[in-house]
Amino acid sequence: MEWETVIGLEVHIQLATQSKIFSGAATAFGAAPNTQACAVDLAMPGTLPVANEAAFRYAVMFGLAVDAEIATTSVFERKNYFYPDLPKGYQTTQLAKPIVGRGHVDVQLAGGDSKRIRIHHAHLEEDAGKSLHEDFHGMSGIDLNRAGTPLIEVVTEPDMRSAEEAVACARKLHSIATSLGICDGDMSQGSMRFDVNISVRPRGDKTLGTRTETKNLNSFRFIEEAIKLEVARQIDLIEDGGRVVQETRLYDGDSKTARSMRSKEEANDYRYFPCPDLLPVVLEADYIDAIAKQLPELPDARQSRFVNEYGLSTYDAAALSSDAAGAAFFEALVAACGDAKQAANWLMGEVSARLNADERHIKDSPVSAAQLGGLIARVLDNTISGKMAKQVFEVMWKDGGDADTIIANQGLQQVSDTAALEAMVDAVIADSAKQVDNYRNADPAKRPKMLGYFVGQIMKASKGQANPQILNKILLKKLEPKNK
Amino acid sequence: MERADIEKLAELARIEITDATIDEVTRSITEVLQLVDQLQTADTQGVEPMAHPLDAVQRLRSDTVTETDQHAAFQNLAPAAEAGLYLVPKVIDQSDLIGTVE
Amino acid sequence: MHDQTIAELSRGLADKAFSCEELTRHYLERIQRLDTAYNSFISVTADAALARARAADAERAAGTAAPLCGIPIAHKDIFCTRGQRTSCGSKMLDNFVPPYNAKVIDNFDNAGCVSLGKTNMDEFAMGSSNENSFYGPVKNPWATDSVPGGSSGGSAACVAARLAPAATATDTGGSIRQPASHCGVTGLKPTYGRVSRWGMIAFASSLDQGGIITRTAEDAALLLAVMAGFDARDSTSVERPVPDYTEHLSDSIEGLKIGVPAEYFGAGLDAGVGAAVEAAIEQYEALGAQIKTISLPHSNLAVPAYYVIAPAECSANLSRFDGVRYGYRCDNPKDLADLYKRSRGEGFGAEVKRRILVGTYALSAGYYDAYYNKAQQVRRLIKQDFVTAFTEVDVVLGPTAPAPAFRFGAKSDDPVAMYLEDIYTTPVNLAGLPGLSLPCGQVAGKPVGLQLIGNYFEEARLLNIAHQFQLATGHHLQAPQGI
């Protein structure tokens, strides 16, 4: 039997507001426990919520970016359940009247295909706190700093048919949110979290299979791994005569396994009802229009601009434009070094590799665009070789400093002085009579390969600092058979 | 209303109803529901539900941080707190481990 | 001094007939001596009151004092008071000392008023008899074998017993007006949104409204001006200027159109109460008002709608009391579920638990439409009844409660009978209108209250109408025996 996978995403995007959605407490990450949980966040008796304008502005920006209907009237509801990270005993969220209605995103797939993924809606809600499960004499600790941080939850239609499509959609949503500046995009800190609804069905079937929900995936790699694992599990289960149970699953990225958290049969009854402490939010058309006019450049527009303005390939342009901070870094780098192709190669090569190895985001790169631009400029003007530039980059990454200083301190300038290079070449030729004879007697077509020996000897003698282009010229001239 | 219905509601509301009181609770809630069942006599066809007495709309506040750290004062009120954290019995229910909004 | 109204006390302080400290000591002494019989206070904050009174005297001496500077007042124990226990009448909050003030408390503090302490109440404001307080029932000063009404029974009783010249209160389904009626005092529930709910512990957010219990409408006018006003911290607070509520007190009510709803004089009404209200209607006619019988056809559905909506909202509002961050926590919870269930099971009283369960039911899957949604539709019909009525009349008049204060225990095992105490008061909360109860007679030595219901934000008019009645009659001057 051939199986078709059906995937929908639910994405929690933390909004980069200064204060919380219903209180004036700060949202900054990394504060000491509960120091950013004010009376409202702690659900102290008698406290009341007041909604944050920026949360609405950001939600509207997102809605406009995915070409969605913006609800002029949206309503907060209470979703009731008990958990220690939820101080009020209910989450304030939107259900019947969310702020963002139907929309869509277009994602690029390998091979150049594009696919439209429909967005069902996106709603505003508050984040919960955190339970710390390390042991306090058999107790768990609760930190409510995150409680009340504004979120939009984006719910897609089940339009994706593979892990690749789901990851492409996740990346696109990440790209849109960071480009809009409404989210810092830091997935390792939970700024964006993905729940994946997965089902399978025999190819050609119209009805959907029973789905499971794998929750709280916080990296693109985990999304991919979790989907592949779950699809295989469901197919195995059905082919062995079993059936898929609607349930919530949790994926463990370390062990690369998933397990069932609870089945939907015993699901909570959330008893949603309109929050009586908050009134319906009515956004005027003028307000929405003003936001639309100030919308920053979106990833799709930026990608075409990178192709046109910098002459990048579609692939490079897509890679460099998806992340707003990365795109800004790229543009600053081009300005600093004057060579878009070099800038692209460095970013997608060395810089990307080091960021990955250090698990850092480009906005936390220890090497700035100006620093790296200075380094690339020294390659372009032949002060150092490409190979040496990588050494300089390593130093720059670890210890900082500008390219010229590092090059000088390490004595890495290339030897481009013709007289000095000629002297070295003469010495090597004098010590290598046999190799010189072989070279001169060889078929001219084979000579370029044989040249390597001499380059190697001189690089050894010069500690790698001989300018390869000049050295090549001198070698070719001096090794040329004397009598023809 | 049966005793089991009350037990289910008590579970949802996280309220312990002791064996000594459950029959009385069941009886009184049954009576209250009979009272409120008079609502069913009303013709509400096409009537928009009314969640707020005034037809007002939400005011939005500007995105500024106005609160300062008062965790020491707040945690003085806590039955159990340590190292700036509120303490609760260790969670064993699997669903508790998700620990985040849905 | 304790027989004087706030208007009189304010003049006395201005004329230096007595000092703020003397006045405060007088009331503190009365509370200490008399309140053992009434149990109207949960906490008496004598030291803080005297310190505040001395500061008020200094302000008065310096000539910087506001008109109500140094006037003693009691606050319902539902308003959070910084550094002072705020129990809400519950074991759950017996140890709760908030580090913040309710907006209402700040307003009275800023006006220079002296807080004597916190008044007793039904737990979380749920009750019509004050029998649901963790701190024991309040006794009605007119008949100590009878209830004072609820939930603001302590506030009404302490004003009736002259233990405070005024007390703040809250009204979700009649909790100001019904105890004011049973205790022979004047109680005003303002329009929803008129008084900030910040720091007022929520029972049912779309119905709760802070207000005031005094002996006269004039005093209520003076204090409402302090209490009312926009508060940016309460999203449901209305941005609207606060008028001088005393400005129109003396206006004639000649030609006033009073609507008397036929539905408020049905089978459930005590004959003596009906007679007292009829007498009040005649009094108003004598003052030049025109009486018109009107219909509020959905009145009989107010109690059923209220007892869905209020429990539904309270079932969520009271979820925060979970034994984690403040308040009561059970001993040795064996796990998280046990912590929740026993902290809430042991910390809440029977009526609070009953309403949480009813509200949980009304919102639960499969019942939402039949109960919660239906009640919210009926709520609109009830509001519409009033909107229609106010196109024909200026004010609606009727009884506040169906009968005078009943004896302790008479209804405590019968929640439905208890809920029907609120039959004339709940429609006002559902619609969000202002309502006022003032004494209009007695039945067998127990006071009867007259209810006036005004159009939105027409508190000044209600106070004017009540004041004119009090200028012409002496019911509000009656005091319980021994006071």
XYZ file of N, CA and C in Angstrom, chain A residues 39-40 42-48 87-88, chain B residues 74 77, chain C residues 77-81 86-88 92-93 96-102 124 197-202 317-318 320-321 325-327:
132
model
N 1.925 41.518 40.154
C 0.701 41.055 40.825
C -0.300 40.456 39.837
N -0.414 41.067 38.653
C -1.358 40.546 37.655
C -0.884 39.172 37.168
N 0.883 37.042 38.669
C 0.774 36.049 39.742
C -0.677 35.748 40.081
N -1.602 36.424 39.396
C -3.031 36.262 39.688
C -3.314 36.548 41.154
N -2.722 37.642 41.661
C -3.043 38.041 43.028
C -4.520 38.448 43.072
N -5.190 38.223 44.192
C -6.626 38.534 44.259
C -6.898 40.003 43.948
N -7.942 40.247 43.170
C -8.356 41.617 42.872
C -7.632 42.270 41.716
N -6.602 41.610 41.176
C -5.881 42.221 40.054
C -6.643 41.978 38.752
N -6.404 42.846 37.781
C -7.170 42.813 36.530
C -6.243 42.997 35.331
N -1.133 30.673 36.615
C -1.546 31.168 37.935
C -3.048 31.410 38.088
N -3.725 31.871 37.079
C -5.142 32.178 37.232
C -6.006 30.919 37.214
N 5.883 39.404 47.384
C 4.874 38.433 46.963
C 5.161 37.057 47.566
N 4.060 35.744 50.934
C 2.693 35.227 51.056
C 2.595 33.757 50.686
N -14.377 43.559 53.670
C -13.106 42.827 53.627
C -12.866 42.138 52.278
N -13.458 42.693 51.244
C -13.241 42.214 49.878
C -12.266 43.152 49.154
N -12.079 44.361 49.748
C -11.158 45.341 49.145
C -9.763 45.120 49.712
N -8.780 44.947 48.847
C -7.416 44.691 49.305
C -6.863 45.933 49.996
N -6.272 45.715 51.168
C -5.678 46.795 51.939
C -4.217 46.450 52.202
N -6.715 40.799 54.321
C -7.903 40.920 53.471
C -8.406 39.508 53.233
N -9.448 39.114 53.963
C -9.827 37.693 54.020
C -10.919 37.310 53.038
N -11.695 38.275 52.604
C -12.867 37.999 51.769
C -13.821 37.025 52.481
N -9.774 30.505 53.100
C -8.770 30.496 52.038
C -7.809 31.676 52.168
N -8.330 32.836 52.602
C -7.500 34.042 52.665
C -7.327 34.545 54.099
N -4.072 36.168 54.411
C -3.643 36.945 53.238
C -3.515 38.434 53.564
N -2.293 38.944 53.440
C -2.017 40.367 53.681
C -1.470 40.949 52.379
N -2.330 41.599 51.585
C -1.867 42.039 50.257
C -0.841 43.156 50.345
N 0.121 43.152 49.442
C 1.074 44.261 49.394
C 0.581 45.404 48.499
N -0.700 45.496 48.284
C -1.253 46.559 47.423
C -2.650 46.916 47.909
N -3.090 48.113 47.498
C -4.415 48.600 47.844
C -5.364 48.462 46.669
N -6.629 48.240 46.987
C -7.667 48.404 45.967
C -7.732 49.887 45.598
N -16.385 35.231 49.914
C -16.238 35.633 48.516
C -17.501 36.312 47.981
N -12.820 48.248 39.835
C -12.791 46.923 40.471
C -11.361 46.494 40.812
N -10.367 47.344 40.530
C -8.987 46.959 40.827
C -8.831 46.735 42.340
N -8.331 45.565 42.688
C -8.081 45.261 44.094
C -9.314 44.842 44.872
N -10.443 44.733 44.176
C -11.693 44.248 44.767
C -11.779 42.776 44.359
N -11.723 41.881 45.322
C -11.587 40.466 44.969
C -12.816 40.006 44.204
N -12.577 39.469 43.006
C -13.663 39.220 42.060
C -14.502 38.023 42.473
N -12.992 32.649 38.171
C -12.343 33.659 39.017
C -11.694 33.047 40.257
N -12.268 31.984 40.772
C -11.748 31.405 42.012
C -10.746 30.262 41.767
N -7.778 30.700 40.863
C -6.451 31.160 41.301
C -6.167 30.770 42.749
N -7.197 30.435 43.486
C -6.982 30.031 44.880
C -6.652 28.547 44.891
N 0.519 30.117 45.500
C 1.225 31.402 45.635
C 0.839 32.190 46.881
N -0.338 31.941 47.410
C -0.815 32.658 48.606
C -2.008 31.880 49.126
N -2.421 32.243 50.333
C -3.644 31.654 50.860
C -3.460 30.262 51.428
